[in-house]
Amino acid sequence: MKQLCLSLFLCFLLSFTANGASGDTHITIETQQTALVIRIDKDQTPTLVHLGPKLRNIAEYAAIPGNGKRGEDYTNIYNSVYTPAGSRNLLEPAIQVTHADGNPSLDLKYVRHETQAVADGIVLTKVYLKDPQYPFEVTLYYKAYQKEDVIEQWSSIRHTEKKSVTLHKYASANLYIPAQNYYLTHFHGDWANEMNPSEIPLTEGIKILDSKLGTRADLFQPPSFLVAINQPADENQGEVIAGTLSWSGNFQLAFEVDPLHNLRIIPGINPYASAYSLAPNTEFKTPAFLFTYSNQGKGGASRSLHRWARKHRIPQGEGNRLTLLNNWEATYFDFNEEKLSALFKDGKKLGVDLFLLDDGWFGNKYPRNNDKTGLGDWQENVKKLPHGLGYLVKEAESSGIKFGIWLEPEMVSPKSELYEKHPDWVIKLPNRSEYYFRNQLVLDLSNRKVQDFVYNVVNDLMTKNPTLGFIKWDCNAVIYNAYSATIQNQSNLYVDYVQGLYNVLERVRAKYPTLPMMLCSGGGGRVDYGALNYFTEYWPSDNTDALERIFIQWNYSYFFPSIASCNHITDWGKQPIKFRTDVAMMGKIGYDIVVSKLTEPELTFSQEALKTYDRVKDVIWKGDLFRLASPYTNDVASAMYVNEAKDRSVWFTYLVKNRYKAGSMAPIKLSGLDPAKSYRIQELNVYPGTNSTISKDTVTYSGNYLMTIGFNPQVDTRRTSVVLELAEAK
Ligand code: GLA
């Protein structure tokens, strides 16, 4: 029996779906397509018995065999919803604690649950668990986004023991999937080489993906993955789970194929060096794990995550973004007011919305003329900018564009006034020599005073320059020699750092809710949904070579929507400006070039491209993405965006190999169109002096034809990138 939730917000209901023959209770967490079903047996033990497509008859969840019934589970908790360590568990736990009395065991029994509609289309289920022997409680939260088919799961841990309890491990979720085969796609890389995919079959035992970087989730691997069930992940078919942890620090994703050949997925904060001391009556809230189940392959999974992120996570996810001209690669640290004023005019001539002043504008005792000094001293350098930022903001505005600025407020240079004044604000071990990452150290955000300092860097800047239009927030260093001068329990530092960062960002967002902010972390170190609570966009990689970017952007697109991806046209790589522009268009366009060095046709092309972009950007940012041809297996990479009404689409195809005759030899089948509609195809971004080979006549094609037979964008070594617009012919 399932009661219907009639009134929003007030609706508390018990969602027992069925009482099976055994008298077990079932809690169902459902979206439009998916169900996650928890069984509570007569001993009040909570297990996960289903994660996959919804059944039509909810009463039948009671018939699902526990553990996939493949053999003996000696403990009856291989499929626990949140596996406690130290009592009867034999596998990887989700939670491991030492109680105040030194007892290292935990058992978790079901107490009750609540289901509540918290907003239109969002249902929150709370499952309360408790240790029968200790005043120690865990509440599991499942937020089900109905239309987007996304579930956000986290846990809250608290106790009323006499002294602090040590949490050794405290995962965000604990999923269980019985199937024949599991294929994990994980991503790895390094600076300027983000998001290389590897797909591997999972075999018995544990595969761990993790990071221990402190300030950021990614340098070597991101906290995002795909698991394909039974067959390797396909773009359009088959069962795929896409998962990602909302946490910008050390993470651990554990994939364990258990003795019954079922898959356990346990994502959360990395327990490495992070035994957390939790005081009585204090809540420890884990970060959220986000996941979606799709039976339409990777494509279905990523479209769900994109819709969810735009609507529910990224600030102004369904709003606007500013195109910009950045001076980093044009000037590096070498600029002055005159140079910048000329760049404002260049930006205006090009046709962008904003000028972004990058690193190098601050520091006086230790001027920021290279990356060794000045971080932390956020005062304008009087030599470079004698009239201050206020003057620059006005200059830019009188040239007709907005002004934005680069900050790296969490970091400090060893040579800075800040370090001289507050050596105890810096993360470093007292008895070891300092070790630098990009010549800098990290401020100790577990310290409230440091949080205030970082908040005030932004707040002062905004108070003095209220029309400042954009912040690029950078975070280049990782944490070495982790040690805080003020924290009580050193092993809380990694967690408290990230929570301190989020506290600051909460305050910034509370005061400046609409300020566009880009998140950069020496490239893509913080492309995660924890950080994207606060940022309108992210920097995928310092590698802006357009050919490389096709691959990097391709892989981020499994999890993150194009509206948040900052794609800049720079001088990296050997590709012509048309190719670079076409690649950047699959996200939010920016420029980091010397406009005055562009040839006449390059400038004309770029000016026209920006106008075209303005006309089609809504389809790219808010449309559904269909990846048509993968750069890993084809001569070309091809992907298209289709708007909700299915009457407009923008389709990108790029040559990624340059062997003899490489190109799109055959039609590429399109996706996501309305088979009954007719479409006219027009080429965009045609370079001055060249002609499109796509006929401009009045031929139209049905969606049915385009999705069954396809269309050849005619990409070859002379036409290395082609952008086509499809519009319904009415
Ligand atoms: C990092 C960023 C670059 C640039 C520099 C400035 O490397 O990724 O885009 O902002 O810092 O120092």
XYZ file of C-alpha atoms and ligand atoms in Angstrom:
742
model
C 0.000 0.000 0.000
C 1.438 3.355 -0.930
C -0.205 6.522 0.215
C -0.217 9.407 -2.164
C 1.524 12.568 -1.223
C -1.070 15.225 -1.763
C 0.069 18.368 -0.114
C 3.527 19.723 -0.642
C 5.758 20.298 2.382
C 3.168 19.039 4.868
C 3.148 15.558 3.611
C 4.776 13.140 5.983
C 3.897 9.621 5.161
C 4.986 6.142 5.822
C 5.881 4.686 2.490
C 5.673 1.015 3.380
C 5.202 -0.460 -0.013
C 4.489 -3.953 1.026
C 4.694 -6.341 3.866
C 6.042 -9.531 2.360
C 4.991 -13.004 3.397
C 7.795 -12.888 5.942
C 6.429 -9.689 7.455
C 9.369 -7.654 6.177
C 8.822 -3.967 5.542
C 9.901 -2.282 2.311
C 10.827 1.344 1.867
C 10.817 2.491 -1.738
C 12.660 5.522 -2.998
C 11.404 6.211 -6.482
C 11.948 8.605 -9.351
C 10.038 8.531 -12.619
C 12.043 5.553 -13.929
C 14.025 4.198 -11.034
C 13.521 2.570 -7.666
C 15.821 1.947 -4.753
C 14.206 -0.478 -2.335
C 15.218 -1.049 1.273
C 14.027 -4.119 3.122
C 13.653 -4.126 6.896
C 13.517 -7.678 8.220
C 11.986 -8.802 11.483
C 15.299 -8.203 13.274
C 15.112 -4.584 12.045
C 18.158 -5.070 9.813
C 18.067 -2.722 6.786
C 19.272 -4.147 3.461
C 19.152 -2.886 -0.100
C 17.232 -5.308 -2.309
C 16.748 -3.349 -5.519
C 18.334 -0.535 -7.465
C 17.095 -0.310 -11.016
C 13.912 0.149 -13.021
C 10.711 0.740 -11.081
C 8.286 -2.167 -10.910
C 4.717 -1.486 -11.970
C 3.303 -3.222 -8.937
C 5.074 -1.969 -5.841
C 3.776 -4.898 -3.835
C 6.122 -7.111 -5.844
C 9.248 -5.534 -4.349
C 8.556 -7.843 -1.415
C 9.207 -10.839 -3.662
C 12.740 -9.786 -4.653
C 15.257 -12.276 -3.258
C 17.756 -10.712 -0.881
C 21.405 -10.690 -2.040
C 20.367 -11.832 -5.488
C 20.114 -15.278 -3.813
C 23.332 -16.633 -5.228
C 24.509 -18.481 -2.170
C 25.211 -18.161 1.492
C 25.627 -14.745 3.107
C 26.950 -15.736 6.527
C 26.154 -12.332 7.972
C 22.936 -11.350 6.209
C 24.408 -7.884 5.716
C 26.467 -8.168 2.524
C 23.742 -5.927 1.113
C 23.391 -3.655 4.144
C 22.152 -0.149 3.304
C 25.019 1.191 5.434
C 27.393 -1.554 6.506
C 28.612 -1.119 10.101
C 32.069 -2.446 10.980
C 33.220 -4.406 13.995
C 30.192 -6.546 14.768
C 29.370 -9.270 12.255
C 30.459 -7.588 9.028
C 33.054 -9.401 6.867
C 33.291 -7.015 3.922
C 34.157 -3.358 3.242
C 32.209 -1.222 5.751
C 30.405 2.051 5.099
C 30.934 3.152 8.689
C 33.522 2.249 11.295
C 33.679 3.833 14.761
C 35.274 3.540 18.182
C 32.814 4.425 20.908
C 33.650 6.725 23.822
C 34.281 3.641 26.003
C 36.794 2.242 23.507
C 34.450 -0.382 22.054
C 35.287 -0.714 18.335
C 31.993 -2.191 17.120
C 28.809 -0.890 15.590
C 25.450 -2.406 14.803
C 22.702 -0.448 13.076
C 19.028 -1.338 13.432
C 16.055 0.281 11.774
C 14.066 2.654 13.992
C 11.642 4.437 11.637
C 11.496 6.346 8.415
C 9.771 9.378 6.953
C 9.007 10.436 3.431
C 8.310 14.035 2.642
C 7.785 16.054 -0.530
C 10.212 18.919 -0.006
C 9.553 20.744 -3.268
C 7.783 20.156 -6.529
C 9.140 16.871 -7.851
C 11.581 16.308 -4.972
C 10.873 13.656 -2.345
C 13.120 13.224 0.681
C 13.197 9.927 2.544
C 14.920 9.702 5.916
C 15.732 6.314 7.358
C 16.620 6.407 11.056
C 19.040 3.738 12.303
C 20.425 3.195 15.776
C 22.924 1.007 17.585
C 20.932 -1.143 20.061
C 23.751 -0.921 22.636
C 24.922 2.688 22.315
C 23.256 6.100 22.006
C 24.666 6.300 18.479
C 22.465 7.104 15.497
C 22.770 7.274 11.756
C 20.120 8.827 9.545
C 20.252 7.993 5.864
C 18.894 10.680 3.550
C 17.670 9.927 0.044
C 16.551 12.909 -2.004
C 14.796 11.660 -5.111
C 14.499 14.114 -8.006
C 11.521 12.627 -9.781
C 11.698 14.121 -13.261
C 15.468 14.082 -13.533
C 15.828 10.488 -12.261
C 18.623 11.463 -9.922
C 19.039 10.360 -6.314
C 21.135 12.356 -3.882
C 22.149 10.359 -0.831
C 23.997 11.330 2.330
C 24.114 10.338 5.987
C 23.999 12.175 9.236
C 25.815 10.732 12.238
C 25.326 11.792 15.855
C 25.580 10.375 19.363
C 25.051 11.255 23.004
C 27.910 9.207 24.442
C 29.848 10.646 27.372
C 32.887 11.669 25.336
C 33.818 12.027 21.694
C 33.413 9.056 19.373
C 36.041 8.415 16.699
C 34.637 7.935 13.213
C 37.203 5.966 11.228
C 35.091 5.681 8.132
C 31.868 7.498 7.267
C 30.749 6.864 3.704
C 28.003 8.763 1.947
C 26.242 5.736 0.482
C 26.379 1.989 0.182
C 24.783 0.595 -2.990
C 24.274 -3.038 -3.920
C 23.776 -4.468 -7.391
C 23.393 -8.145 -8.275
C 24.358 -8.856 -11.914
C 26.554 -11.139 -14.029
C 29.207 -8.581 -14.991
C 30.216 -5.080 -13.997
C 32.237 -2.652 -16.113
C 33.702 0.333 -14.350
C 34.646 3.422 -16.341
C 36.962 5.579 -14.301
C 38.978 8.631 -15.277
C 42.572 9.553 -14.592
C 45.293 11.975 -15.618
C 47.473 14.778 -14.334
C 47.906 18.496 -14.879
C 46.748 19.513 -18.390
C 45.788 15.917 -19.050
C 42.477 15.534 -17.231
C 39.778 12.899 -17.647
C 41.319 10.003 -19.554
C 38.811 7.158 -19.423
C 39.548 3.495 -18.712
C 36.863 0.849 -18.755
C 37.651 -2.294 -16.783
C 35.652 -5.367 -15.836
C 35.365 -5.602 -12.063
C 36.336 -8.927 -10.563
C 36.086 -10.254 -7.007
C 37.814 -8.034 -4.487
C 37.991 -4.275 -4.135
C 38.909 -1.564 -6.599
C 39.525 1.785 -4.912
C 39.550 5.162 -6.634
C 40.696 7.905 -4.332
C 42.563 11.114 -3.768
C 44.648 12.531 -0.919
C 45.217 16.066 -2.188
C 43.506 17.961 0.625
C 42.297 21.086 -1.140
C 40.818 19.496 -4.224
C 39.297 16.239 -5.326
C 41.170 15.827 -8.583
C 44.647 16.005 -9.930
C 45.009 12.333 -10.766
C 41.410 11.155 -10.724
C 38.005 12.800 -10.275
C 35.248 11.605 -7.899
C 33.006 10.589 -10.836
C 32.498 7.195 -12.485
C 30.233 5.017 -14.628
C 29.303 1.431 -13.876
C 27.770 -0.541 -16.735
C 25.823 -3.618 -15.773
C 26.269 -6.931 -17.634
C 27.814 -5.402 -20.777
C 30.391 -2.642 -21.382
C 28.919 0.843 -21.369
C 27.252 1.828 -24.613
C 26.187 5.344 -25.526
C 22.556 4.492 -26.181
C 21.692 1.138 -24.692
C 22.151 -0.946 -21.616
C 22.122 -0.331 -17.898
C 24.497 2.300 -16.611
C 24.894 3.970 -13.245
C 26.621 7.347 -13.299
C 27.830 8.411 -9.884
C 29.684 11.396 -8.515
C 30.597 12.534 -5.017
C 29.827 16.141 -4.021
C 33.083 16.744 -2.221
C 36.034 18.956 -3.105
C 38.603 17.133 -0.986
C 39.972 13.659 -0.312
C 37.535 11.036 -1.556
C 37.315 7.291 -1.776
C 35.131 5.291 -4.140
C 35.208 1.588 -3.296
C 33.851 -1.038 -5.711
C 33.709 -4.469 -4.155
C 32.542 -7.587 -5.952
C 31.503 -9.686 -2.978
C 31.671 -13.462 -2.449
C 28.204 -13.773 -4.025
C 29.437 -11.932 -7.136
C 27.282 -8.905 -6.354
C 28.645 -5.377 -6.621
C 28.911 -3.133 -3.585
C 29.624 0.572 -4.255
C 30.773 2.607 -1.260
C 31.559 6.254 -2.028
C 32.548 8.870 0.528
C 35.231 10.987 2.112
C 38.591 9.238 2.092
C 39.192 7.653 5.521
C 42.941 8.167 4.933
C 44.426 10.187 7.861
C 40.915 11.324 8.710
C 39.717 9.483 11.838
C 37.185 12.105 12.853
C 36.627 12.949 16.472
C 32.918 13.658 16.910
C 31.790 15.395 20.098
C 28.489 14.379 21.750
C 25.352 16.054 20.373
C 27.093 17.249 17.239
C 25.977 16.261 13.786
C 28.440 14.895 11.267
C 26.894 15.232 7.850
C 28.612 13.366 5.055
C 28.817 14.919 1.611
C 26.165 13.789 -0.828
C 26.670 11.051 -3.358
C 24.702 11.688 -6.542
C 23.737 8.975 -8.917
C 21.409 8.138 -11.719
C 20.440 4.795 -13.162
C 19.820 4.626 -16.905
C 18.737 1.820 -19.177
C 19.544 3.991 -22.163
C 23.282 3.777 -21.755
C 25.711 6.554 -20.926
C 23.704 9.038 -22.992
C 20.571 8.624 -20.873
C 22.591 8.852 -17.658
C 24.376 12.049 -18.631
C 21.244 13.780 -19.878
C 19.616 13.091 -16.499
C 22.607 14.510 -14.610
C 22.708 17.582 -16.874
C 19.024 18.333 -16.345
C 19.392 17.843 -12.627
C 22.488 20.044 -12.371
C 20.980 22.896 -14.350
C 17.751 22.850 -12.387
C 18.861 21.938 -8.903
C 22.567 22.455 -8.349
C 24.558 24.978 -10.357
C 23.778 28.626 -9.508
C 21.771 30.101 -12.386
C 21.991 26.731 -14.091
C 19.182 27.730 -16.404
C 20.303 31.330 -16.702
C 22.861 33.298 -18.683
C 26.655 33.259 -18.877
C 29.131 35.971 -19.924
C 31.569 35.547 -22.786
C 34.943 36.984 -21.880
C 38.458 37.961 -22.832
C 41.091 36.816 -20.328
C 44.608 38.317 -20.272
C 46.490 35.361 -18.752
C 48.089 33.904 -21.844
C 48.235 37.329 -23.510
C 50.304 39.070 -20.815
C 51.013 36.649 -17.943
C 52.286 38.887 -15.071
C 53.488 41.655 -17.321
C 50.839 44.377 -17.628
C 49.978 47.916 -16.587
C 46.960 50.193 -16.814
C 47.731 51.238 -20.354
C 48.051 47.678 -21.625
C 44.863 46.681 -19.877
C 42.898 49.634 -21.221
C 43.942 48.589 -24.723
C 42.768 45.046 -23.969
C 39.348 46.331 -22.821
C 38.949 47.947 -26.227
C 40.078 44.731 -27.916
C 37.467 42.803 -25.951
C 34.788 45.220 -27.052
C 35.940 45.017 -30.669
C 35.827 41.252 -30.525
C 32.328 41.363 -29.055
C 32.671 39.666 -25.639
C 30.697 40.635 -22.524
C 33.540 40.888 -20.015
C 37.262 41.390 -19.510
C 38.879 39.103 -16.943
C 42.049 40.338 -15.251
C 44.068 37.290 -14.240
C 46.936 36.739 -11.812
C 49.562 39.418 -11.080
C 47.535 42.502 -10.043
C 48.383 42.509 -6.308
C 51.180 42.553 -3.707
C 53.434 45.525 -2.877
C 56.121 44.505 -0.399
C 56.397 41.291 -2.424
C 54.905 42.224 -5.806
C 53.220 39.418 -7.689
C 55.454 39.587 -10.753
C 55.884 35.838 -10.930
C 54.306 32.861 -9.201
C 56.740 32.880 -6.262
C 55.517 35.899 -4.296
C 52.597 37.942 -3.084
C 49.732 35.448 -2.717
C 47.754 36.537 0.307
C 48.442 40.271 -0.122
C 45.272 41.260 -1.923
C 46.053 44.954 -2.414
C 46.533 46.402 -5.880
C 50.169 46.636 -6.903
C 50.773 50.384 -7.013
C 53.329 50.229 -9.779
C 51.168 48.281 -12.196
C 47.843 49.748 -11.144
C 48.489 53.186 -9.567
C 44.809 54.157 -9.809
C 43.540 50.944 -8.277
C 40.915 48.447 -9.372
C 38.065 50.959 -9.162
C 39.660 52.869 -12.018
C 39.986 49.704 -14.122
C 36.381 48.716 -13.516
C 35.285 52.160 -14.749
C 37.678 52.093 -17.714
C 36.341 48.715 -18.797
C 32.767 49.850 -18.378
C 33.365 52.992 -20.376
C 34.804 50.765 -23.133
C 31.486 48.940 -23.049
C 32.407 45.710 -21.263
C 32.222 44.402 -17.708
C 35.255 43.754 -15.553
C 36.092 40.549 -13.689
C 39.043 39.468 -11.586
C 41.194 36.452 -10.624
C 41.656 35.447 -6.983
C 43.362 32.587 -5.227
C 42.248 33.444 -1.705
C 42.935 30.093 0.000
C 46.647 30.190 -0.738
C 49.709 32.048 0.481
C 53.202 32.655 -0.883
C 56.060 32.054 1.571
C 57.156 35.524 0.525
C 54.116 37.561 1.502
C 53.120 39.998 4.200
C 50.283 37.681 5.138
C 52.685 34.851 5.961
C 54.910 37.232 7.931
C 51.955 38.449 9.998
C 50.169 35.136 10.491
C 52.529 32.164 10.279
C 49.996 30.180 12.333
C 47.385 30.564 9.591
C 49.374 28.351 7.256
C 49.080 24.565 6.982
C 52.580 23.184 7.706
C 54.308 20.819 10.076
C 56.297 22.521 12.828
C 59.298 20.193 12.556
C 59.663 19.665 8.830
C 60.864 21.945 6.102
C 58.213 23.472 3.921
C 57.413 21.763 0.673
C 55.691 23.805 -2.006
C 53.213 23.138 -4.758
C 53.589 25.860 -7.381
C 55.722 27.774 -4.865
C 52.887 28.244 -2.419
C 51.270 27.005 0.763
C 47.670 26.553 1.818
C 45.854 28.668 4.406
C 44.285 26.756 7.259
C 40.568 26.977 6.558
C 39.746 24.877 9.614
C 40.500 28.088 11.546
C 37.501 30.462 11.765
C 39.770 33.526 11.630
C 41.183 32.312 8.334
C 37.670 31.699 7.033
C 36.844 35.319 7.912
C 39.977 36.514 6.143
C 39.117 34.616 2.949
C 35.510 35.791 3.037
C 36.693 39.379 3.496
C 39.016 39.174 0.488
C 35.897 38.740 -1.631
C 33.635 40.976 0.418
C 36.085 43.912 0.456
C 36.624 43.634 -3.248
C 32.893 43.623 -3.924
C 32.174 46.399 -1.447
C 34.766 48.665 -3.030
C 33.770 47.682 -6.577
C 30.076 46.841 -6.532
C 29.857 46.503 -10.312
C 32.636 43.949 -10.515
C 31.074 41.411 -12.833
C 32.920 38.108 -12.389
C 35.338 36.243 -10.153
C 37.708 33.498 -11.241
C 38.496 31.615 -8.016
C 41.650 29.584 -8.335
C 43.172 26.916 -6.109
C 46.512 25.732 -7.368
C 48.156 23.987 -4.430
C 47.563 20.676 -2.726
C 48.154 20.123 0.986
C 51.599 18.846 1.943
C 52.718 18.351 5.548
C 49.106 18.453 6.763
C 49.060 20.103 10.175
C 47.053 22.908 11.716
C 48.434 25.200 14.406
C 45.007 25.622 15.976
C 42.896 22.515 15.441
C 42.465 20.122 18.375
C 42.417 16.846 16.483
C 44.857 16.848 13.604
C 43.010 14.032 11.872
C 39.955 16.307 11.498
C 41.963 18.691 9.326
C 41.260 17.289 5.852
C 37.510 17.282 6.489
C 37.434 20.609 8.318
C 39.399 22.261 5.515
C 36.721 21.490 2.946
C 33.918 22.330 5.355
C 35.691 25.624 6.125
C 35.870 26.353 2.409
C 32.161 25.609 2.014
C 31.378 27.894 5.003
C 33.167 30.744 3.265
C 31.431 30.057 -0.028
C 28.035 29.891 1.728
C 28.670 33.366 3.089
C 29.832 34.685 -0.268
C 26.767 33.254 -1.991
C 24.395 34.537 0.695
C 25.625 38.078 0.070
C 26.298 37.832 -3.672
C 23.819 35.283 -4.977
C 24.001 36.276 -8.628
C 27.707 37.031 -9.039
C 29.094 34.808 -11.811
C 32.021 32.830 -10.389
C 34.324 30.456 -12.236
C 36.048 27.682 -10.340
C 39.551 26.829 -11.433
C 41.974 24.521 -9.688
C 45.194 24.497 -11.676
C 42.918 23.085 -14.364
C 40.092 20.731 -13.440
C 40.958 19.975 -9.798
C 37.562 20.924 -8.482
C 35.099 19.803 -11.089
C 32.728 18.277 -8.558
C 29.161 18.944 -7.474
C 30.250 19.993 -3.973
C 32.029 23.048 -5.381
C 29.406 23.538 -8.082
C 26.894 24.410 -5.370
C 28.573 27.804 -5.395
C 30.061 28.352 -8.839
C 28.322 29.157 -12.070
C 31.052 27.524 -14.127
C 34.252 25.480 -14.013
C 37.603 25.421 -15.758
C 38.037 21.909 -17.174
C 41.791 22.021 -17.821
C 44.718 24.360 -18.349
C 45.180 22.444 -21.567
C 43.330 24.537 -24.141
C 44.709 22.843 -27.252
C 41.425 22.382 -29.124
C 42.211 18.834 -30.224
C 42.976 17.839 -26.638
C 39.913 19.688 -25.421
C 37.616 17.551 -27.602
C 38.646 14.568 -25.494
C 38.677 16.372 -22.154
C 35.283 18.027 -22.689
C 33.866 14.765 -24.027
C 34.611 12.988 -20.766
C 33.400 15.758 -18.470
C 30.179 15.749 -20.492
C 29.206 12.416 -18.964
C 28.580 14.252 -15.690
C 28.517 18.035 -16.150
C 26.375 20.232 -18.421
C 27.883 22.415 -21.133
C 26.583 25.661 -19.595
C 29.147 25.262 -16.813
C 32.157 24.385 -18.971
C 34.532 27.333 -19.604
C 36.058 26.725 -23.000
C 38.650 29.277 -23.996
C 40.160 29.953 -27.386
C 43.905 30.328 -26.856
C 47.131 29.910 -28.786
C 47.714 26.363 -27.524
C 47.956 23.746 -30.233
C 48.165 23.922 -33.983
C 44.510 24.161 -34.886
C 43.175 27.078 -36.924
C 40.950 29.597 -35.167
C 37.814 28.129 -36.722
C 38.546 24.724 -35.208
C 39.361 26.290 -31.815
C 36.166 28.342 -31.893
C 34.000 25.401 -32.931
C 35.369 23.329 -30.037
C 34.946 26.156 -27.518
C 31.341 26.613 -28.627
C 30.388 23.333 -26.938
C 30.226 25.185 -23.643
C 30.790 28.734 -22.502
C 33.123 30.642 -24.828
C 36.048 32.695 -23.627
C 39.174 34.067 -25.301
C 42.720 34.156 -24.033
C 44.528 35.546 -27.078
C 46.064 38.803 -28.289
C 43.188 40.199 -30.310
C 45.424 42.769 -32.015
C 47.484 39.935 -33.499
C 44.514 38.341 -35.260
C 44.521 38.667 -39.051
C 41.587 40.475 -40.631
C 39.750 37.253 -41.624
C 40.429 35.746 -38.168
C 38.947 38.796 -36.459
C 35.931 38.930 -38.782
C 35.374 35.217 -38.283
C 35.552 35.562 -34.491
C 33.211 38.558 -34.397
C 30.664 36.703 -36.520
C 31.091 33.506 -34.496
C 30.257 35.383 -31.289
C 27.072 36.731 -32.877
C 26.122 33.257 -34.054
C 26.914 31.876 -30.610
C 24.620 34.417 -29.025
C 21.824 33.185 -31.282
C 22.337 29.453 -30.655
C 23.832 29.341 -27.137
C 20.533 28.496 -25.478
C 20.304 25.255 -27.447
C 23.881 24.323 -26.477
C 23.579 25.289 -22.816
C 20.095 24.007 -22.091
C 19.465 21.376 -24.746
C 19.880 17.628 -24.441
C 23.306 16.338 -25.435
C 23.636 13.362 -27.755
C 27.137 12.039 -28.340
C 27.044 10.560 -31.855
C 30.602 9.478 -32.682
C 33.301 9.023 -30.075
C 36.769 10.462 -30.751
C 38.201 7.275 -29.231
C 36.811 4.984 -31.925
C 36.273 7.187 -34.989
C 38.105 9.560 -37.288
C 35.699 12.226 -36.119
C 34.082 13.267 -32.861
C 30.456 14.227 -33.257
C 27.860 15.464 -30.775
C 24.638 17.428 -30.958
C 22.372 19.415 -28.673
C 18.604 19.395 -29.137
C 16.275 21.851 -27.425
C 13.276 20.700 -25.429
C 10.764 21.493 -28.165
C 12.932 19.448 -30.568
C 12.673 22.170 -33.165
C 16.296 23.354 -32.948
C 19.597 21.597 -32.743
C 23.285 22.480 -32.989
C 25.560 19.714 -34.208
C 29.368 19.678 -33.924
C 31.747 17.363 -35.782
C 35.548 17.514 -35.598
C 38.329 15.609 -37.312
C 40.450 13.918 -34.635
C 42.742 11.789 -36.825
C 44.756 12.938 -39.779
C 45.544 9.779 -41.685
C 45.021 9.630 -45.429
C 41.298 9.866 -46.221
C 40.367 10.401 -42.595
C 36.969 12.015 -42.219
C 33.263 11.396 -42.035
C 33.012 8.976 -44.931
C 29.416 7.981 -44.269
C 26.325 9.658 -42.869
C 26.237 9.998 -39.085
C 22.940 9.012 -37.523
C 21.443 11.828 -35.477
C 19.581 11.455 -32.206
C 16.981 13.168 -30.074
C 14.994 14.732 -32.950
C 11.265 14.423 -33.483
C 10.823 11.777 -36.214
C 7.684 13.520 -37.426
C 9.251 16.969 -37.807
C 11.111 18.253 -40.896
C 14.434 19.962 -40.458
C 16.451 22.364 -42.559
C 20.227 22.106 -42.174
C 22.493 25.136 -42.285
C 26.241 25.367 -41.734
C 27.458 27.819 -39.078
C 30.886 29.396 -38.571
C 31.843 29.278 -42.255
C 35.320 30.831 -42.491
C 35.573 34.041 -44.582
C 36.586 33.257 -48.148
C 35.438 29.618 -47.996
C 32.147 28.077 -49.038
C 30.075 25.550 -47.228
C 29.782 22.225 -49.032
C 26.430 21.653 -47.371
C 23.872 22.654 -49.957
C 22.012 25.788 -49.081
C 18.955 24.833 -51.075
C 15.561 24.209 -49.637
C 15.935 20.468 -49.044
C 14.490 19.381 -45.748
C 14.859 16.055 -43.993
C 12.511 14.375 -41.584
C 13.730 13.596 -38.098
C 12.933 9.999 -38.952
C 15.320 10.087 -41.952
C 18.078 11.857 -40.041
C 17.920 9.395 -37.166
C 17.631 6.294 -39.396
C 19.877 7.068 -42.366
C 21.800 10.053 -41.042
C 23.577 12.929 -42.696
C 27.197 13.451 -43.657
C 28.626 16.713 -42.280
C 31.488 16.230 -44.770
C 34.368 16.526 -42.397
C 37.726 15.775 -43.939
C 41.288 17.044 -43.879
C 40.199 20.247 -45.645
C 37.088 20.732 -43.494
C 38.361 19.723 -40.090
C 35.455 21.030 -38.067
C 31.861 21.574 -39.050
C 29.028 23.112 -37.065
C 25.517 22.578 -38.368
C 22.262 24.069 -37.193
C 19.046 22.156 -37.637
C 15.824 24.107 -37.487
C 12.333 22.812 -37.945
C 11.035 23.702 -41.391
C 7.528 24.928 -40.753
C 46.384 28.647 -12.838
C 45.188 28.728 -13.762
C 45.487 29.626 -14.954
C 45.934 30.990 -14.477
C 47.103 30.833 -13.527
C 47.477 32.157 -12.900
O 47.402 27.926 -13.436
O 44.790 27.464 -14.166
O 44.337 29.755 -15.766
O 44.876 31.644 -13.840
O 46.819 29.935 -12.472
O 48.571 32.038 -12.071
